[in-house]
Amino acid sequence: MQTLLNASYQTTAAGLTWTLLLLAQHPNIAGDVLAQAPSDPERGSLLERVVKESLRVLPPVVFVIRRSVRATKLAGHDIREGTVVVLSQYVTHHMAVHFPEPERFDPDRWLVQKPSPFAYLPFGAGARMCMGAMFSMQLFQLAAPAILRRFRLELTAGTRVDRHSSLTMGVKGSLPVMLLPQDGRFSAVPLTGNIHEMVRLPKVSETVGRLAAKAA
Ligand code: HEM
């Protein structure tokens, strides 16, 4: 029970927080997600791309650990029996060879990209892959639009957003947001903190400009 709670609670809380934060800071994408009508046969597809991209750029689990049961070679390195090997989802997801412009939050990259399951592995890969993967994808795709339909989440300009990272990576401390009635008037605000090391957020002036052009 403890494993299930630990494995499921922090990961999904971190993933949902990052996803909502990314949507709040990408007004165009948030607007498109909201505009998808429930009866739209394509509904879910943009949302699925948003969730996949969020789990890529800000993966809630940043590394997994293995112990080698026998001597072997890995990428040219000799691995002795008993060696502890750390594989990082975060590092792999930020390799430009797998994901061009890796720091860009670009859900539409999933329209063209089909990375190997060992290059995109928010839920791990192989025999010990997460047993909650499908459940979590469903949860994000139900919870994010349910929240978005009711509320416009607005961060306060100048808020510091840092990662806290152990095995899971979430927002350090708390993330103060204002819950406003959903009026579709999405707008990003300038943030500080090491979030900028991980994801290239659009400049606030850029998003305001693009939204104005869209409205016209
Ligand atoms: C965004 C949400 C989640 C992420 C990113 C995530 C990620 C992961 C990763 C990377 C692993 C592999 C660990 C390894 O290879 O050593 C894993 C394993 C596991 N996860 Fe998740 N997880 C999530 C949600 C959940 C949920 C909701 C549950 C339960 C309902 C869950 C239960 C488990 C269990 C039991 C394992 C161990 C599987 C095994 O060792 O055979 N996870 N998870």
Short mmCIF file of C-alpha atoms and ligand atoms in Angstrom, two decimals:
data_model
loop_
_atom_site.label_atom_id
_atom_site.label_comp_id
_atom_site.label_asym_id
_atom_site.label_seq_id
_atom_site.Cartn_x
_atom_site.Cartn_y
_atom_site.Cartn_z
CA MET A 1 0.00 0.00 0.00
CA GLN A 2 2.83 2.35 0.90
CA THR A 3 4.52 1.76 -2.46
CA LEU A 4 1.27 2.35 -4.29
CA LEU A 5 0.58 5.57 -2.42
CA ASN A 6 4.10 6.91 -2.81
CA ALA A 7 4.35 5.87 -6.44
CA SER A 8 0.99 7.34 -7.36
CA TYR A 9 0.38 10.44 -5.27
CA GLN A 10 3.51 12.54 -5.69
CA THR A 11 3.93 11.65 -9.34
CA THR A 12 0.41 12.53 -10.42
CA ALA A 13 0.35 15.68 -8.24
CA ALA A 14 3.64 16.83 -9.81
CA GLY A 15 2.53 15.97 -13.35
CA LEU A 16 -0.82 17.75 -13.03
CA THR A 17 0.78 20.83 -11.46
CA TRP A 18 3.39 21.08 -14.23
CA THR A 19 0.74 20.55 -16.91
CA LEU A 20 -1.52 23.29 -15.53
CA LEU A 21 1.46 25.61 -15.11
CA LEU A 22 2.59 25.01 -18.69
CA LEU A 23 -0.94 25.66 -19.96
CA ALA A 24 -1.21 28.85 -17.91
CA GLN A 25 2.05 30.08 -19.47
CA HIS A 26 1.11 29.04 -23.02
CA PRO A 27 -2.17 30.94 -23.53
CA ASN A 28 -2.61 29.91 -27.17
CA ILE A 29 -2.41 26.23 -26.33
CA ALA A 30 -4.66 26.62 -23.27
CA GLY A 31 -7.22 28.39 -25.47
CA ASP A 32 -7.11 25.58 -28.03
CA VAL A 33 -7.53 22.92 -25.32
CA LEU A 34 -10.54 24.77 -23.93
CA ALA A 35 -12.05 25.26 -27.38
CA GLN A 36 -12.19 21.52 -28.03
CA ALA A 37 -15.89 20.76 -27.66
CA PRO A 38 -16.77 17.59 -25.72
CA SER A 39 -18.49 16.14 -28.80
CA ASP A 40 -15.51 16.84 -31.05
CA PRO A 41 -14.32 13.43 -32.34
CA GLU A 42 -10.79 14.80 -32.25
CA ARG A 43 -11.23 15.73 -28.58
CA GLY A 44 -8.50 14.35 -26.45
CA SER A 45 -5.90 14.34 -29.14
CA LEU A 46 -4.53 17.83 -28.46
CA LEU A 47 -4.93 17.20 -24.78
CA GLU A 48 -3.06 13.92 -25.07
CA ARG A 49 -0.24 15.71 -26.88
CA VAL A 50 -0.20 18.39 -24.17
CA VAL A 51 0.07 15.76 -21.44
CA LYS A 52 2.72 13.76 -23.31
CA GLU A 53 4.75 16.91 -23.89
CA SER A 54 4.41 18.00 -20.28
CA LEU A 55 5.65 14.59 -19.11
CA ARG A 56 8.54 14.91 -21.55
CA VAL A 57 9.80 18.37 -20.71
CA LEU A 58 9.08 18.18 -16.95
CA PRO A 59 8.96 14.48 -16.08
CA PRO A 60 7.65 13.79 -12.56
CA VAL A 61 10.13 10.90 -12.17
CA VAL A 62 13.58 12.11 -13.13
CA PHE A 63 15.63 8.95 -12.77
CA VAL A 64 15.47 5.23 -12.13
CA ILE A 65 18.16 3.00 -10.70
CA ARG A 66 19.32 -0.48 -11.65
CA ARG A 67 21.96 -2.80 -10.24
CA SER A 68 23.79 -4.91 -12.77
CA VAL A 69 23.35 -8.62 -11.99
CA ARG A 70 26.33 -9.53 -14.17
CA ALA A 71 29.27 -7.92 -15.90
CA THR A 72 28.31 -6.29 -19.19
CA LYS A 73 29.08 -3.41 -21.54
CA LEU A 74 26.88 -0.35 -21.90
CA ALA A 75 27.56 2.25 -24.57
CA GLY A 76 31.20 1.21 -24.59
CA HIS A 77 31.58 1.29 -20.81
CA ASP A 78 32.48 -1.78 -18.82
CA ILE A 79 29.87 -2.40 -16.16
CA ARG A 80 30.99 -4.75 -13.40
CA GLU A 81 28.61 -7.08 -11.62
CA GLY A 82 26.84 -5.20 -8.82
CA THR A 83 27.35 -1.77 -10.39
CA VAL A 84 24.58 0.73 -9.74
CA VAL A 85 23.45 2.40 -12.95
CA VAL A 86 21.30 5.54 -12.92
CA LEU A 87 19.17 6.31 -15.97
CA SER A 88 17.66 9.74 -16.17
CA GLN A 89 14.37 10.44 -17.88
CA TYR A 90 15.04 14.15 -17.54
CA VAL A 91 18.42 14.00 -19.30
CA THR A 92 17.12 11.68 -22.02
CA HIS A 93 14.02 13.80 -22.67
CA HIS A 94 16.23 16.87 -23.04
CA MET A 95 18.59 15.38 -25.65
CA ALA A 96 18.26 17.30 -28.90
CA VAL A 97 19.11 14.15 -30.85
CA HIS A 98 15.77 12.69 -29.73
CA PHE A 99 13.74 15.89 -29.34
CA PRO A 100 14.77 18.92 -31.42
CA GLU A 101 14.69 22.14 -29.39
CA PRO A 102 14.17 20.06 -26.26
CA GLU A 103 13.43 23.00 -23.96
CA ARG A 104 10.48 24.08 -26.09
CA PHE A 105 7.02 23.01 -24.90
CA ASP A 106 5.60 21.97 -28.23
CA PRO A 107 2.69 19.49 -28.04
CA ASP A 108 2.54 19.36 -31.84
CA ARG A 109 5.93 17.67 -32.01
CA TRP A 110 3.93 14.52 -31.23
CA LEU A 111 2.14 14.80 -34.58
CA VAL A 112 5.38 13.92 -36.31
CA GLN A 113 7.64 12.32 -33.74
CA LYS A 114 7.57 8.68 -32.75
CA PRO A 115 10.48 8.25 -30.35
CA SER A 116 11.65 4.86 -29.17
CA PRO A 117 10.16 3.75 -25.82
CA PHE A 118 13.68 4.06 -24.42
CA ALA A 119 13.99 7.71 -25.51
CA TYR A 120 10.61 8.78 -24.14
CA LEU A 121 10.06 7.05 -20.84
CA PRO A 122 8.17 9.11 -18.25
CA PHE A 123 6.76 5.85 -16.91
CA GLY A 124 9.97 3.87 -17.31
CA ALA A 125 10.34 1.07 -19.82
CA GLY A 126 10.71 -2.67 -19.97
CA ALA A 127 9.72 -5.21 -17.34
CA ARG A 128 9.43 -2.73 -14.47
CA MET A 129 7.45 -0.09 -16.32
CA CYS A 130 4.92 1.82 -14.23
CA MET A 131 1.73 -0.07 -13.64
CA GLY A 132 -0.16 3.22 -13.26
CA ALA A 133 0.80 4.66 -16.67
CA MET A 134 -2.59 4.26 -18.40
CA PHE A 135 -4.42 5.33 -15.27
CA SER A 136 -2.29 8.49 -14.98
CA MET A 137 -2.76 9.45 -18.63
CA GLN A 138 -6.53 9.11 -18.15
CA LEU A 139 -6.40 11.10 -14.93
CA PHE A 140 -4.52 14.01 -16.53
CA GLN A 141 -6.84 14.06 -19.52
CA LEU A 142 -9.92 14.16 -17.29
CA ALA A 143 -8.65 16.46 -14.54
CA ALA A 144 -6.91 19.14 -16.64
CA PRO A 145 -9.92 20.03 -18.84
CA ALA A 146 -12.34 19.70 -15.90
CA ILE A 147 -10.31 22.32 -14.02
CA LEU A 148 -9.79 24.42 -17.13
CA ARG A 149 -13.50 24.51 -17.97
CA ARG A 150 -14.31 25.97 -14.57
CA PHE A 151 -11.30 28.12 -13.80
CA ARG A 152 -8.71 30.30 -15.47
CA LEU A 153 -5.53 29.78 -13.54
CA GLU A 154 -3.44 32.89 -13.33
CA LEU A 155 -0.06 33.05 -11.72
CA THR A 156 1.16 36.20 -10.06
CA ALA A 157 3.78 38.11 -12.06
CA GLY A 158 7.25 37.57 -10.62
CA THR A 159 6.39 34.27 -8.88
CA ARG A 160 9.47 32.14 -8.33
CA VAL A 161 9.06 28.64 -9.72
CA ASP A 162 11.82 26.24 -8.75
CA ARG A 163 11.93 22.46 -8.98
CA HIS A 164 12.26 20.34 -5.91
CA SER A 165 13.83 17.10 -6.88
CA SER A 166 14.49 13.82 -5.17
CA LEU A 167 13.21 10.83 -7.08
CA THR A 168 10.20 12.82 -8.16
CA MET A 169 10.41 16.34 -9.50
CA GLY A 170 7.67 18.77 -8.60
CA VAL A 171 7.30 22.44 -7.86
CA LYS A 172 9.36 23.48 -4.83
CA GLY A 173 7.14 24.75 -2.01
CA SER A 174 3.78 25.81 -3.25
CA LEU A 175 2.57 27.44 -6.43
CA PRO A 176 0.27 30.36 -5.69
CA VAL A 177 -2.35 30.76 -8.41
CA MET A 178 -5.52 32.77 -8.67
CA LEU A 179 -8.59 30.80 -9.63
CA LEU A 180 -10.70 33.09 -11.77
CA PRO A 181 -13.95 32.21 -13.50
CA GLN A 182 -13.10 30.77 -16.91
CA ASP A 183 -13.50 33.65 -19.35
CA GLY A 184 -10.98 32.47 -21.93
CA ARG A 185 -8.76 35.50 -21.37
CA PHE A 186 -5.57 33.51 -20.94
CA SER A 187 -2.39 35.44 -20.46
CA ALA A 188 1.07 34.44 -19.35
CA VAL A 189 2.96 36.32 -16.66
CA PRO A 190 6.72 36.73 -16.19
CA LEU A 191 8.13 34.14 -13.78
CA THR A 192 11.50 33.73 -12.14
CA GLY A 193 13.29 30.65 -10.87
CA ASN A 194 15.01 27.63 -12.31
CA ILE A 195 11.96 26.63 -14.35
CA HIS A 196 13.71 28.65 -17.08
CA GLU A 197 16.58 26.13 -17.10
CA MET A 198 14.14 23.37 -17.96
CA VAL A 199 11.60 24.86 -20.32
CA ARG A 200 11.72 27.89 -22.59
CA LEU A 201 8.56 29.77 -21.73
CA PRO A 202 7.27 32.18 -24.35
CA LYS A 203 8.01 35.81 -23.66
CA VAL A 204 4.95 37.48 -22.19
CA SER A 205 4.94 40.19 -24.88
CA GLU A 206 4.97 37.45 -27.56
CA THR A 207 1.88 35.72 -26.18
CA VAL A 208 -0.03 38.96 -25.74
CA GLY A 209 0.83 39.92 -29.32
CA ARG A 210 -0.22 36.57 -30.77
CA LEU A 211 -3.48 36.58 -28.83
CA ALA A 212 -4.28 40.08 -30.05
CA ALA A 213 -3.60 38.97 -33.64
CA LYS A 214 -5.84 35.93 -33.15
CA ALA A 215 -8.67 38.07 -31.74
CA ALA A 216 -8.40 40.48 -34.69
C1 HEM B 1 2.54 10.76 -13.72
C2 HEM B 1 2.39 9.74 -12.93
C3 HEM B 1 3.40 8.65 -12.78
C4 HEM B 1 4.69 8.59 -13.21
C5 HEM B 1 5.49 9.65 -13.97
C6 HEM B 1 5.23 7.31 -12.80
C7 HEM B 1 6.50 6.85 -13.10
C8 HEM B 1 6.99 5.60 -12.79
C9 HEM B 1 8.27 5.09 -13.20
C10 HEM B 1 9.31 5.85 -14.01
C11 HEM B 1 8.36 3.81 -12.76
C12 HEM B 1 9.53 2.84 -13.02
C13 HEM B 1 10.46 2.76 -11.85
C14 HEM B 1 11.67 1.92 -12.25
O1 HEM B 1 11.84 1.56 -13.40
O2 HEM B 1 12.50 1.65 -11.36
C15 HEM B 1 7.14 3.52 -12.03
C16 HEM B 1 6.88 2.33 -11.40
C17 HEM B 1 5.74 2.08 -10.69
N1 HEM B 1 4.62 2.88 -10.62
FE1 HEM B 1 4.41 4.71 -11.43
N2 HEM B 1 4.25 6.61 -12.14
C18 HEM B 1 3.12 7.39 -12.10
C19 HEM B 1 1.90 7.06 -11.54
C20 HEM B 1 1.64 5.88 -10.89
C21 HEM B 1 0.35 5.51 -10.34
C22 HEM B 1 -0.91 6.36 -10.42
C23 HEM B 1 0.52 4.28 -9.76
C24 HEM B 1 -0.46 3.40 -9.04
C25 HEM B 1 -1.75 3.45 -9.22
C26 HEM B 1 1.89 3.89 -9.95
C27 HEM B 1 2.43 2.71 -9.52
C28 HEM B 1 3.69 2.26 -9.82
C29 HEM B 1 4.26 0.99 -9.33
C30 HEM B 1 3.57 -0.01 -8.41
C31 HEM B 1 5.53 0.88 -9.89
C32 HEM B 1 6.52 -0.27 -9.71
C33 HEM B 1 6.38 -1.28 -10.83
C34 HEM B 1 7.41 -2.38 -10.72
O3 HEM B 1 8.49 -2.18 -10.18
O4 HEM B 1 7.12 -3.46 -11.21
N3 HEM B 1 2.54 4.87 -10.66
N4 HEM B 1 6.31 4.62 -12.09
#
